[in-house]
Coordinates of C-alpha atoms and ligand atoms in Angstrom, one line a residue:
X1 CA -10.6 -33.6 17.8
X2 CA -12.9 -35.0 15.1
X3 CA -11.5 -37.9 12.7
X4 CA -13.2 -36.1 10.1
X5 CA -11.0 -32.6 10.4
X6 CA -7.5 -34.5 10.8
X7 CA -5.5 -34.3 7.9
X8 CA -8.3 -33.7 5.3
X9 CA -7.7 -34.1 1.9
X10 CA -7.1 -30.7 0.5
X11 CA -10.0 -30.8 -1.9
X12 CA -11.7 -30.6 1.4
X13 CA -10.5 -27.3 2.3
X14 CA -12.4 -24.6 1.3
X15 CA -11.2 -20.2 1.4
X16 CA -12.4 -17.0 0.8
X17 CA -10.0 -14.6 0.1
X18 CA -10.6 -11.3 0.0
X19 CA -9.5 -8.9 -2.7
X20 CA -8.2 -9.5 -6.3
X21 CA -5.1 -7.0 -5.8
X22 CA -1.6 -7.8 -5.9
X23 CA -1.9 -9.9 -2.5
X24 CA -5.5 -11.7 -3.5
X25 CA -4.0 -13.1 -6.5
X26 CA -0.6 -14.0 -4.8
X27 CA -2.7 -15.9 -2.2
X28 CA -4.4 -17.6 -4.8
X29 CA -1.3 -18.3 -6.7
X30 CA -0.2 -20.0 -3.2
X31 CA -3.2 -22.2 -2.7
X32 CA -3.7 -23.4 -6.4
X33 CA 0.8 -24.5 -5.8
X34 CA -0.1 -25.9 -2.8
X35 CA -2.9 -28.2 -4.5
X36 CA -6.4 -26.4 -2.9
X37 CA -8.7 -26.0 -5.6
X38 CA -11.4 -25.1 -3.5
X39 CA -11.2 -21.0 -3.2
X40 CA -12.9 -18.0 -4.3
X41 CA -11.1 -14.5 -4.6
X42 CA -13.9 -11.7 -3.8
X43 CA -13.6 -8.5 -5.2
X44 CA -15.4 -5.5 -4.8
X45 CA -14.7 -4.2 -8.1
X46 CA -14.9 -5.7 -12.0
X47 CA -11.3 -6.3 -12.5
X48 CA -8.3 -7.7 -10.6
X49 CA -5.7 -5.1 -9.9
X50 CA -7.0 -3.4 -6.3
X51 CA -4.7 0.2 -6.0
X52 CA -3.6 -0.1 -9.4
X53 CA -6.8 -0.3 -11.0
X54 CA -8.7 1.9 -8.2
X55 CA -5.7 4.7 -8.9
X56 CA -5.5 6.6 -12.5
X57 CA -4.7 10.3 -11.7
X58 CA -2.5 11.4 -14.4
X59 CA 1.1 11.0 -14.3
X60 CA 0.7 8.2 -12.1
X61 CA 3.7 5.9 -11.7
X62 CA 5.5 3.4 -9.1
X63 CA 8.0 4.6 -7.2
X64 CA 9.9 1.4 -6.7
X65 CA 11.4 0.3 -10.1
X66 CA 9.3 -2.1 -12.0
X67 CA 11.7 -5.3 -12.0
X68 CA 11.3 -5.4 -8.2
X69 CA 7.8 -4.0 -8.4
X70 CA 6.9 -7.6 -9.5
X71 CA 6.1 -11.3 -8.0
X72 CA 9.6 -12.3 -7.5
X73 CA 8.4 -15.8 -9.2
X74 CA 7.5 -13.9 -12.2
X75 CA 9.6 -11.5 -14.0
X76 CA 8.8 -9.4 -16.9
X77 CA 10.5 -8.4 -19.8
X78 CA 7.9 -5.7 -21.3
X79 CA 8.5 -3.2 -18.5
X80 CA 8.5 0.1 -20.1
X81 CA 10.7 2.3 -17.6
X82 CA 12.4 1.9 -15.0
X83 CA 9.9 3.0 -12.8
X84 CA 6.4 2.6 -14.4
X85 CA 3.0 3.7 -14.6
X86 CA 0.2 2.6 -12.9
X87 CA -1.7 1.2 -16.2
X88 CA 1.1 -0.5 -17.1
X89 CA 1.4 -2.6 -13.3
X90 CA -2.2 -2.9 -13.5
X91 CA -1.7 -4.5 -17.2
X92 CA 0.6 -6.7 -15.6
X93 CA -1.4 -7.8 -12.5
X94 CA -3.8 -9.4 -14.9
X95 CA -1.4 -10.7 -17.1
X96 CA -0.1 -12.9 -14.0
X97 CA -3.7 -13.5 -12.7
X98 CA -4.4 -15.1 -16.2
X99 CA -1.1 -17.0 -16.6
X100 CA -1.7 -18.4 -13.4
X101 CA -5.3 -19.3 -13.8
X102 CA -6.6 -17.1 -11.3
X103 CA -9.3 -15.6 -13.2
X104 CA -12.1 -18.1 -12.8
X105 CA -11.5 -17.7 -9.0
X106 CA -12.7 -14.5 -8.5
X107 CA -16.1 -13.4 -8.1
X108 CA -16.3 -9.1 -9.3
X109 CA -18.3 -6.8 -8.4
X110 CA -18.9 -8.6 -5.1
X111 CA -17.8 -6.8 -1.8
X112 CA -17.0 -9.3 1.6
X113 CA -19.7 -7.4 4.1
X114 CA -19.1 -9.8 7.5
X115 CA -17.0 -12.8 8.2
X116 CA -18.8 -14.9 11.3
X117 CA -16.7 -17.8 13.2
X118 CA -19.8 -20.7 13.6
X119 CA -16.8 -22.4 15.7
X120 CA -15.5 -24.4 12.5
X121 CA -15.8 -22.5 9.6
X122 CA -16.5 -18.6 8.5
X123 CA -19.4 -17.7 7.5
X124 CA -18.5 -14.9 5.1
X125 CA -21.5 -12.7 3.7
X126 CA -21.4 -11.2 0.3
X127 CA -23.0 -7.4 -0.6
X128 CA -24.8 -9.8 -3.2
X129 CA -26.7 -11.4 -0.5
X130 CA -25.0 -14.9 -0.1
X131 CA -22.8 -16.5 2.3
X132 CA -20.0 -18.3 1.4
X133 CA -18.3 -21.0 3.9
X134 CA -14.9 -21.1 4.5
X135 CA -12.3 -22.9 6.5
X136 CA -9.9 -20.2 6.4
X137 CA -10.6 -16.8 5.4
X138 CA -7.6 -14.5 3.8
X139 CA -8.1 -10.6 3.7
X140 CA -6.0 -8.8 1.0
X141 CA -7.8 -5.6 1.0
X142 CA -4.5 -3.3 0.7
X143 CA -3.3 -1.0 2.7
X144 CA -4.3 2.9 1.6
X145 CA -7.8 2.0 0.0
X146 CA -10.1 4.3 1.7
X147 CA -9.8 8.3 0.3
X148 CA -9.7 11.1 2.8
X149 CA -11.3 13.8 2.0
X150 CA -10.1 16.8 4.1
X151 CA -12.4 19.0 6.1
X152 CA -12.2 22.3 4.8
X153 CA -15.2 24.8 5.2
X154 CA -17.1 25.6 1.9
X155 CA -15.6 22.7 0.2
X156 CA -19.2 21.2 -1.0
X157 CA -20.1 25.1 -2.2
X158 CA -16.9 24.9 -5.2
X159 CA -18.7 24.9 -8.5
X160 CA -16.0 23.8 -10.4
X161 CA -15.2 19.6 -11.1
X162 CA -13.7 18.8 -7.5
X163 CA -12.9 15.1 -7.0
X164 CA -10.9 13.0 -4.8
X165 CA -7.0 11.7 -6.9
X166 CA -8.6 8.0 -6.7
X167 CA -12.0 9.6 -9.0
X168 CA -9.8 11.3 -11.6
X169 CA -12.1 12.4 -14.1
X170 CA -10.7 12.2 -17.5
X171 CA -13.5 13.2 -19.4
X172 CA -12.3 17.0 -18.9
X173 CA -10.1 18.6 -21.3
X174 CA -8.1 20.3 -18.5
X175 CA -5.7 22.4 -21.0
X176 CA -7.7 25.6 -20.9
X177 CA -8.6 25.2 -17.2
X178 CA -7.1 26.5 -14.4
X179 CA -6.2 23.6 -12.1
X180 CA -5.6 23.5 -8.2
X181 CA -4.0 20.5 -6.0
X182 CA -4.9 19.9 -2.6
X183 CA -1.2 18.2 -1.3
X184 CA 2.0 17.4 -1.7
X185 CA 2.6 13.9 -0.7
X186 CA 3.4 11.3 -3.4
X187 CA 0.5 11.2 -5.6
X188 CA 0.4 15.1 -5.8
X189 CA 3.9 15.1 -6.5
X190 CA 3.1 13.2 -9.6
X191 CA -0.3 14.8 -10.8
X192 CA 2.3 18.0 -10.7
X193 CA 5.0 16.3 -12.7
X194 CA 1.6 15.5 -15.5
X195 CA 0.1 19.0 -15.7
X196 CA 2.9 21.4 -15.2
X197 CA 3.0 23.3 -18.1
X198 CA 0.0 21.5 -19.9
X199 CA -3.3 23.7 -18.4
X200 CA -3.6 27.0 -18.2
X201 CA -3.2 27.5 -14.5
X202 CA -2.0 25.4 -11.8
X203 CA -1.6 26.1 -8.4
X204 CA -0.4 23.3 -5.7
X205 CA -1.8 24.1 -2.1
X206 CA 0.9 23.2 0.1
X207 CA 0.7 22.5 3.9
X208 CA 4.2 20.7 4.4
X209 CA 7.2 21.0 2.5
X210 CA 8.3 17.2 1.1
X211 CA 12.0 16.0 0.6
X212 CA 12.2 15.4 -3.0
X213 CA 14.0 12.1 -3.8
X214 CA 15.8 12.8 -7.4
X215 CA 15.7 9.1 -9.0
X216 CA 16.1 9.9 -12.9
X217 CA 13.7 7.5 -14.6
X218 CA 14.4 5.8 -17.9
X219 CA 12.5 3.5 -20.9
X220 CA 14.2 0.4 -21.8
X221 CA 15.1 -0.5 -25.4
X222 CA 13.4 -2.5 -27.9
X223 CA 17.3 -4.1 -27.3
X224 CA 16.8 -4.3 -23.4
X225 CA 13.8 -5.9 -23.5
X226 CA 14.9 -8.7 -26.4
X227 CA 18.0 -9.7 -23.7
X228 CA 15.6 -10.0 -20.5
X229 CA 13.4 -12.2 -22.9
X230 CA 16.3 -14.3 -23.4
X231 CA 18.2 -14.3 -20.7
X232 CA 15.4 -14.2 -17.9
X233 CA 18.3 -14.4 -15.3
X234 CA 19.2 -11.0 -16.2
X235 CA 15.7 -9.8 -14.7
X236 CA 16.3 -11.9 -11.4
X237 CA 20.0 -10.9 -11.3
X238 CA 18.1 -7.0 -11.1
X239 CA 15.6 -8.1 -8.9
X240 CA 18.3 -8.8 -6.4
X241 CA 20.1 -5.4 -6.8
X242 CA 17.1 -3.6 -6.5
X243 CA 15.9 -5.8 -3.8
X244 CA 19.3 -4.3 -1.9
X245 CA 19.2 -1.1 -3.0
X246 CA 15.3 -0.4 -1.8
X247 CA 15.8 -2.7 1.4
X248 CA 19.0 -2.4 2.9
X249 CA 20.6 1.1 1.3
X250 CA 17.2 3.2 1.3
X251 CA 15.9 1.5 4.1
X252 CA 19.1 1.6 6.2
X253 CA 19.1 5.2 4.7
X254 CA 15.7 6.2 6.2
X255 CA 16.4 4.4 9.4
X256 CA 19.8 6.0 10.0
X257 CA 21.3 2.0 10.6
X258 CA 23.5 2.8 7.8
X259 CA 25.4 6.3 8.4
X260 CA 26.9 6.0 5.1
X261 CA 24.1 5.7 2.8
X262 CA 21.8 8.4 5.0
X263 CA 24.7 10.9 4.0
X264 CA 24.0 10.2 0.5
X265 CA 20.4 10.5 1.0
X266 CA 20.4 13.3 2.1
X267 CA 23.0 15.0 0.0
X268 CA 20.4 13.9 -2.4
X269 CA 17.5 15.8 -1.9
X270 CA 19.3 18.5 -0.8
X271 CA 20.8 19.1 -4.2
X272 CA 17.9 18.6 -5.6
X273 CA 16.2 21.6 -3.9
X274 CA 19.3 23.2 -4.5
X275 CA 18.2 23.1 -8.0
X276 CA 15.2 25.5 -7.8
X277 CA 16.8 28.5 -9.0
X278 CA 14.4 31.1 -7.3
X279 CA 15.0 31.5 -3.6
X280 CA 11.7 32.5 -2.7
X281 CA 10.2 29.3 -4.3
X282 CA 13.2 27.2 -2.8
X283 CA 12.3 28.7 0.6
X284 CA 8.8 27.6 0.1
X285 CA 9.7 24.4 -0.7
X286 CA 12.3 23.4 2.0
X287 CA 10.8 20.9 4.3
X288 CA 10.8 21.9 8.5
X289 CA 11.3 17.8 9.1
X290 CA 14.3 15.4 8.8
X291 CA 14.6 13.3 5.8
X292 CA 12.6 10.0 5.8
X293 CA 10.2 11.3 8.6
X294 CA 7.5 11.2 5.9
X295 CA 7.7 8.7 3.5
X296 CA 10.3 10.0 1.3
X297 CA 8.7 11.3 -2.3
X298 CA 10.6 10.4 -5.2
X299 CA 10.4 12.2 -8.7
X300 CA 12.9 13.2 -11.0
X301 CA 10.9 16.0 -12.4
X302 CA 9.0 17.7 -9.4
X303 CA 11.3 20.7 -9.5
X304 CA 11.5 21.5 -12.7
X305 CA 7.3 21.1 -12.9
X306 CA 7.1 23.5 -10.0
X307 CA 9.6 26.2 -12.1
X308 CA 7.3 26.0 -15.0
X309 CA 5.8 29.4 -15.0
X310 CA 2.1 28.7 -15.3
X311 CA 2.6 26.5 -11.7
X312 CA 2.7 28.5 -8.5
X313 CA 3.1 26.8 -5.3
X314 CA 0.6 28.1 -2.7
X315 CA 1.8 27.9 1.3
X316 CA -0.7 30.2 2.7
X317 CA -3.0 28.4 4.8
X318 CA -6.5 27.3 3.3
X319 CA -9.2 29.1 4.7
X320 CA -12.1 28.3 3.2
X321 CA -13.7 27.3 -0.3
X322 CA -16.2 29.2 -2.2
X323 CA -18.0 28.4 -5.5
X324 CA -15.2 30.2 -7.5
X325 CA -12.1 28.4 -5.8
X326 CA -9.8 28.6 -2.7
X327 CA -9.4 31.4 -0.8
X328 CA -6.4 31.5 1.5
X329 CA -5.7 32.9 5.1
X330 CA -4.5 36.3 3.3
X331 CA -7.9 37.1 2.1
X332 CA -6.5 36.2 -1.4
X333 CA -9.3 33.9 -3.9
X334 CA -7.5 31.2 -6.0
X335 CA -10.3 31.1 -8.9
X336 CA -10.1 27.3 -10.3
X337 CA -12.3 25.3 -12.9
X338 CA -11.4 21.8 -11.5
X339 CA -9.8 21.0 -7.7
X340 CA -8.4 17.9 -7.0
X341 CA -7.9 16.6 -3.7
X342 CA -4.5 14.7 -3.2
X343 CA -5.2 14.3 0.6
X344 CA -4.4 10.6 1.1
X345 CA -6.5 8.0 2.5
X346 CA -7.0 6.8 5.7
X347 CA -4.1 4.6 6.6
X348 CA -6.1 2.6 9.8
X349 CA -9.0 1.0 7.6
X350 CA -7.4 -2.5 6.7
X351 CA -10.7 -4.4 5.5
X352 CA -13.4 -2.2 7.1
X353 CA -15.9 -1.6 7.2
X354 CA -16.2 -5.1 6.8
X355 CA -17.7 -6.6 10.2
X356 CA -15.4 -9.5 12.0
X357 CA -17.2 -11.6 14.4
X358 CA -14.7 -14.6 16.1
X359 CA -14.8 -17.0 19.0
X360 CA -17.1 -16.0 21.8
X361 CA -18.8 -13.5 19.9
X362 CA -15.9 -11.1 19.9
X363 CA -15.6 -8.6 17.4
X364 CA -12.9 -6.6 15.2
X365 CA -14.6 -3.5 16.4
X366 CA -14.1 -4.3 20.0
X367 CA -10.4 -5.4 19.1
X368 CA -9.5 -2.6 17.3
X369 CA -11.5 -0.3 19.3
X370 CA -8.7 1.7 20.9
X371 CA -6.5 0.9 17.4
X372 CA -5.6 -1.5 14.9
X373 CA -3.4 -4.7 16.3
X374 CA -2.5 -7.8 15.0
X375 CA 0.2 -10.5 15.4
X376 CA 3.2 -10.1 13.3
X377 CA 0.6 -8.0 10.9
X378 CA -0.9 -11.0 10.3
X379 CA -3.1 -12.4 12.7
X380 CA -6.0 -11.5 14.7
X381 CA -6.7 -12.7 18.6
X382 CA -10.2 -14.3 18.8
X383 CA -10.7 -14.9 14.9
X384 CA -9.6 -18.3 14.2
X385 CA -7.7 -20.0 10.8
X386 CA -8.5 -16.0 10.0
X387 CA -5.1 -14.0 8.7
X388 CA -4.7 -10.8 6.8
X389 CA -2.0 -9.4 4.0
X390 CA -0.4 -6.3 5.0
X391 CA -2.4 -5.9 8.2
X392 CA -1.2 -3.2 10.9
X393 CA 2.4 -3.1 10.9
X394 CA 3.4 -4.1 7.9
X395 CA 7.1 -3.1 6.6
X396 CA 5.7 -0.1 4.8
X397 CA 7.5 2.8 3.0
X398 CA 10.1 3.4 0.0
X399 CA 10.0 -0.5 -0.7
X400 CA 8.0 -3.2 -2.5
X401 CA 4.8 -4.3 -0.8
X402 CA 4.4 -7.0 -3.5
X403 CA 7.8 -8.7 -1.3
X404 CA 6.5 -8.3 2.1
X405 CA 3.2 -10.0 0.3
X406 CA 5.0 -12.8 -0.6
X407 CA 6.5 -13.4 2.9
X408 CA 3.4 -12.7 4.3
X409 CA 1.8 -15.5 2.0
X410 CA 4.6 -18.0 2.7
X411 CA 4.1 -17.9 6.5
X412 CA -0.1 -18.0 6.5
X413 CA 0.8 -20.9 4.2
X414 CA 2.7 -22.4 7.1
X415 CA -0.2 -22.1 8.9
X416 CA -2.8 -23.4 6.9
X417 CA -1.2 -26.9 6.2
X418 CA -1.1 -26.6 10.1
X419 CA -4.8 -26.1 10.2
X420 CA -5.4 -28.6 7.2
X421 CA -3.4 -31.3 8.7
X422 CA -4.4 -31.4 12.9
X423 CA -7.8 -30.1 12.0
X424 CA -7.4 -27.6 14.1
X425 CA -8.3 -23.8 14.8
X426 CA -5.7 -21.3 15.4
X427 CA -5.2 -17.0 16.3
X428 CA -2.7 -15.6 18.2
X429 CA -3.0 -15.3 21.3
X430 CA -4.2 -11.7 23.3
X431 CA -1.3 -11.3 25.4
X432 CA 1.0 -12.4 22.8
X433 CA -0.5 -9.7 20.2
X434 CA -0.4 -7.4 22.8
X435 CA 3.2 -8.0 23.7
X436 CA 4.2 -7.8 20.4
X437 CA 2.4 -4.8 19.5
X438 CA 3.5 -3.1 22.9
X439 CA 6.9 -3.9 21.8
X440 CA 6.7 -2.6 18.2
X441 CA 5.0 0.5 19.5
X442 CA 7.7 1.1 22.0
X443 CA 10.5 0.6 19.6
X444 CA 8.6 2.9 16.7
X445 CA 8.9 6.0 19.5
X446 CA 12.6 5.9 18.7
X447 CA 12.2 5.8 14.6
X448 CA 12.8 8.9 12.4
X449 CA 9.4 8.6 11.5
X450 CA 8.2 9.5 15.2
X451 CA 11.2 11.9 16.0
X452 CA 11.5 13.4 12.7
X453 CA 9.3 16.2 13.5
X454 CA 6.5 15.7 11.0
X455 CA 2.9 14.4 11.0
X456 CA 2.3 11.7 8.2
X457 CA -0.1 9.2 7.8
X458 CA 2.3 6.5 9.4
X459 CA 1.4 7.2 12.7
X460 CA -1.6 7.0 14.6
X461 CA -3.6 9.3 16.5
X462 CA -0.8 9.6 19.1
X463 CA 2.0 10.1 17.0
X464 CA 2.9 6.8 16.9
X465 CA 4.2 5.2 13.7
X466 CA 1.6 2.3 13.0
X467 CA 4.3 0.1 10.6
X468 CA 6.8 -2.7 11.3
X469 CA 9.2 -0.7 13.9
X470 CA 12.8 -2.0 12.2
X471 CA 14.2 -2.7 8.6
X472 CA 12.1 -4.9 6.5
X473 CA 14.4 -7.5 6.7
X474 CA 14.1 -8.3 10.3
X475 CA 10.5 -9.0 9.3
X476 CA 11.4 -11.7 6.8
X477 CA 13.5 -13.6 9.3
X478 CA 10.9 -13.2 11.5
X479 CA 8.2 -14.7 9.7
X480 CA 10.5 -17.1 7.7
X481 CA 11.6 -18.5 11.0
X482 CA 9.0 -21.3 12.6
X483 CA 5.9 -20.2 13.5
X484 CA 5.9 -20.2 17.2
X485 CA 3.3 -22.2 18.7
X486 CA 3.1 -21.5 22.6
X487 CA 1.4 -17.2 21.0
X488 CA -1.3 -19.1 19.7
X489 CA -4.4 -21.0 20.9
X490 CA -4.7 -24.0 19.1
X491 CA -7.8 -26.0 19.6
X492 CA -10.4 -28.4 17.9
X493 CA -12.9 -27.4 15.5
X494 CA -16.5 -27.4 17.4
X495 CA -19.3 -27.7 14.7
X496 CA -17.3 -29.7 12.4
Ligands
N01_1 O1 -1.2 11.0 0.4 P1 -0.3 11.6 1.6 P2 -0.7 10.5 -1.1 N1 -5.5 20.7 4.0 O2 -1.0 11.2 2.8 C1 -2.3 17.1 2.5 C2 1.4 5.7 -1.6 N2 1.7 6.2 -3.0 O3 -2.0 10.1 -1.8 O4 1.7 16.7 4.9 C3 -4.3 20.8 3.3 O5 1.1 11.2 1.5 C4 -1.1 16.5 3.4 O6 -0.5 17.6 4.1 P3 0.4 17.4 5.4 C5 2.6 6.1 -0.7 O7 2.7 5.1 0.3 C6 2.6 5.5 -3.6 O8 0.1 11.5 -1.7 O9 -0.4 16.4 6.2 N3 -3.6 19.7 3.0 C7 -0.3 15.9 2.4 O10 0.5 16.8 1.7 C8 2.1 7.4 -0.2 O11 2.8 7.8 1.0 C9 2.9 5.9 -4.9 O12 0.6 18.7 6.0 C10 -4.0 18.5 3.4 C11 -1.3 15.3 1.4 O13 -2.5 16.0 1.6 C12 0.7 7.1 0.1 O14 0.3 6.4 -1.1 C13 2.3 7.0 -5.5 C14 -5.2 18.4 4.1 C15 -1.6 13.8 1.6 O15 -0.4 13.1 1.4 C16 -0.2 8.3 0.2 O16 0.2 9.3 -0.8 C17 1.3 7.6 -4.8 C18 -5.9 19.5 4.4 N4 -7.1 19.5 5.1 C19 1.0 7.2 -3.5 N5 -5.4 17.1 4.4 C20 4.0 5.1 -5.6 O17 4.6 5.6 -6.5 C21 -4.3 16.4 3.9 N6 -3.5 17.3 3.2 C22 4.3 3.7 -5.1

């Protein structure tokens, strides 16, 4: 081991992180604590923000309420609602990168295109042509980033506006048009709850029935919001109950550990369906899956937007498109002016296409050839001082990605004053990754969200749910607890 790389000083210690989303400028919040100054945050687009600024369909909110939906380091008073929109977290993102003097960190408009291990550093290579060095590199790309556009015959030929949910186009005036969804997972749910009742026609092609969470949503007084500026404690006091109600009742809910609150849960949603008056729409809309298979959608107007009587909910099967709109396995043509397509994204991207070349010459693409792995959803074998936020089974679902960011964070923190102070290079392990991933996979074939009897985008192309196996708070203990040394290779720096 060289002299040189033993404890360096940290202004030695260069990064690239990847991404100026929630997690980017967390890790960069992180670093500039721990006393690096030597970092840049690259990010594809012009403004910090990642999902939140990428997203902008109408009617779009956050379905975890807002004072959890936060850093827990930094509460806000301003928070309109309850639960709220997307501009409004997006507003906020920036507001922390700025407080925090993030912005001067991140390069826009600059896309990561390949990361290469030279044995002491990575050689990360920018769509912009240059290549930045970097001791450790930190991806924080987000987790559904990618849009899926569904294959459906004829779907080029529509001559109508036809986009994907994450290219809302708001120059149309929609009110006089007639308007078809494509969906009915959380972000149509949503769009429905927007446009019900405000365009001429809309229809909502449905090819699964969702369980329909009912979490009334409310604005905070002028009154509210003067106390939580005063008494910031108040905000952190509902951090912590929301914290409990989103991990351990909902969670526990979803994952059947808590009997109890699963009643409730579902007693829930089925009162809620219970509130569409017509049977034959009710019918339509009763799922043919347990509760919490998919991730559970959570509105407090979806019914009643589905009642209104310019909506109709489609269930006949899409055939085919044609230039004047859908036509439907009963020969019937849904004429539309604009189709939206609310068809996810592809859950199994992570940072690609970005290309990953490690020790040895081994490759992400030969790693993740068969699917995505990683150690505790963090690491990669064969790609050195090298982690990722929310990487492939993360705690995912009805909670607050910004909390398992900050976990994540805390423990490739852990390891970088590792790296900084033996001058060393560190990734898990193969068989260790393997192991763990083995195990997680093994214990997800026993989860509702395997046995449920749906299809969702949480599991992988066997059926297998691709997220953290058990509660999310088995994962914070987990990678609060001591990082454990014998499932990585630790070795010297080569080139350094
Ligand atoms: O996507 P989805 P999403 N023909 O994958 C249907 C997060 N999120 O964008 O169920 C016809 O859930 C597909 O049908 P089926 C959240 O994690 C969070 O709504 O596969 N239909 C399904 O109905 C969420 O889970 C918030 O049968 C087709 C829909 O498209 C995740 O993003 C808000 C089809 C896709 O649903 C994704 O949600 C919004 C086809 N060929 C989103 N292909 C918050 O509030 C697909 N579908 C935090």
């Amino acid at each position: 081991m060289s002299e040189a790389t033993i404890n360096r000083p940290k202004s030695a210690m260069k990064f690239v992180i990847i991404g100026a989303g929630m997690a980017g400028i967390l890790a960069g919040i992180r670093l500039k604590e721990a006393g690096y100054s030597d970092f840049v945050i690259v990010e594809k687009g012009d403004s910090v923000g990642g999902t939140w600024r990428d997203n902008h369909y109408p009617g779009l909110h956050c379905d975890v309420p807002s004072h959890h939906y936060c850093f827990s380091f930094e509460p806000w008073a301003e928070w309109s609602e309850i639960f709220s929109s997307g501009p409004e977290i997006w507003k906020y993102l920036d507001l922390v990168a700025h407080k925090y003097g993030i912005m001067p960190y991140i390069r826009f408009n600059c896309a990561a295109e390949s990361a290469d291990w030279d044995g002491a550093r990575w050689q990360v290579k920018l769509a912009t042509g240059d290549t930045v060095a970097a001791d450790v590199v930190v991806t924080a790309t987000g987790g559904l980033r990618i849009a899926n556009y569904p294959e459906i015959k004829g779907l080029e030929t529509f001559a109508g506006e036809c986009f994907h949910t994450t290219q809302w186009n708001h120059d149309i005036d929609l009110s006089d048009k007639r308007v078809g969804v494509i969906g009915t997972g959380s972000t149509a749910v949503q769009i429905t709850c927007a446009l019900a009742g405000k365009v001429a026609k809309y229809e909502l092609f449905q090819r699964t029935a969702q369980w329909v969470l009912l979490l009334p949503n409310a604005s905070y007084s002028a009154e509210e919001k003067e106390e939580f500026r005063r008494n910031p404690d108040k905000m952190r006091q509902l951090y912590d109950e929301f914290e409990t109600a989103t991990y351990v009742q909902t969670g526990g809910a979803i994952m059947g550990t808590d009997p109890e609150a699963r009643a409730a849960l579902i007693k829930n949603v089925q009162d809620n369906l219970g509130s569409v008056r017509d049977p034959v729409l009710r019918a339509k809309l009763t799922p043919d899956h347990e509760v919490g298979c998919k991730r559970l959608v959570m509105s407090p107007t979806f019914y009643q937007a589905v009642q209104d009587p310019t909506v109709e909910v489609v269930t006949d099967r899409i055939d085919h498109i044609e230039p004047k709109g859908i036509v439907t396995a009963d020969g019937q043509l849904h004429e539309l002016d604009v189709l939206a397509l609310a068809t996810g994204f592809d859950p199994g991207a992570y940072m690609r296409p970005m290309k990953i070349t490690g020790q040895d010459g081994h490759t992400l693409d030969e790693l993740w050839a068969v699917r995505p792995i990683a150690y505790k959803a963090m690491g990669l074998p064969y790609m050195p001082n090298f982690f990722m936020v929310e990487g492939p089974f993360t705690p995912f679902g009805n909670l607050s990605l910004i909390r398992v960011a900050e976990w994540q964070v805390d423990y490739i923190m852990k390891c970088i004053e590792m790296i900084r102070e033996q001058g060393v290079a560190m990734a898990p392990k193969l068989d260790a990754t393997l192991k763990l991933v083995a195990q997680y996979r093994e214990d997800a074939k026993s989860t509702i969200w395997a046995t449920g009897g749906c299809t969702s985008w949480y599991q992988d192309e066997e059926g297998v749910p691709i997220i953290y196996p058990y509660l999310a708070e088995q994962f914070r203990d987990e990678v609060k607890a001591p990082i454990i040394l014998e499932d990585f290779e630790i070795g010297p720096l080569t080139t350094a």
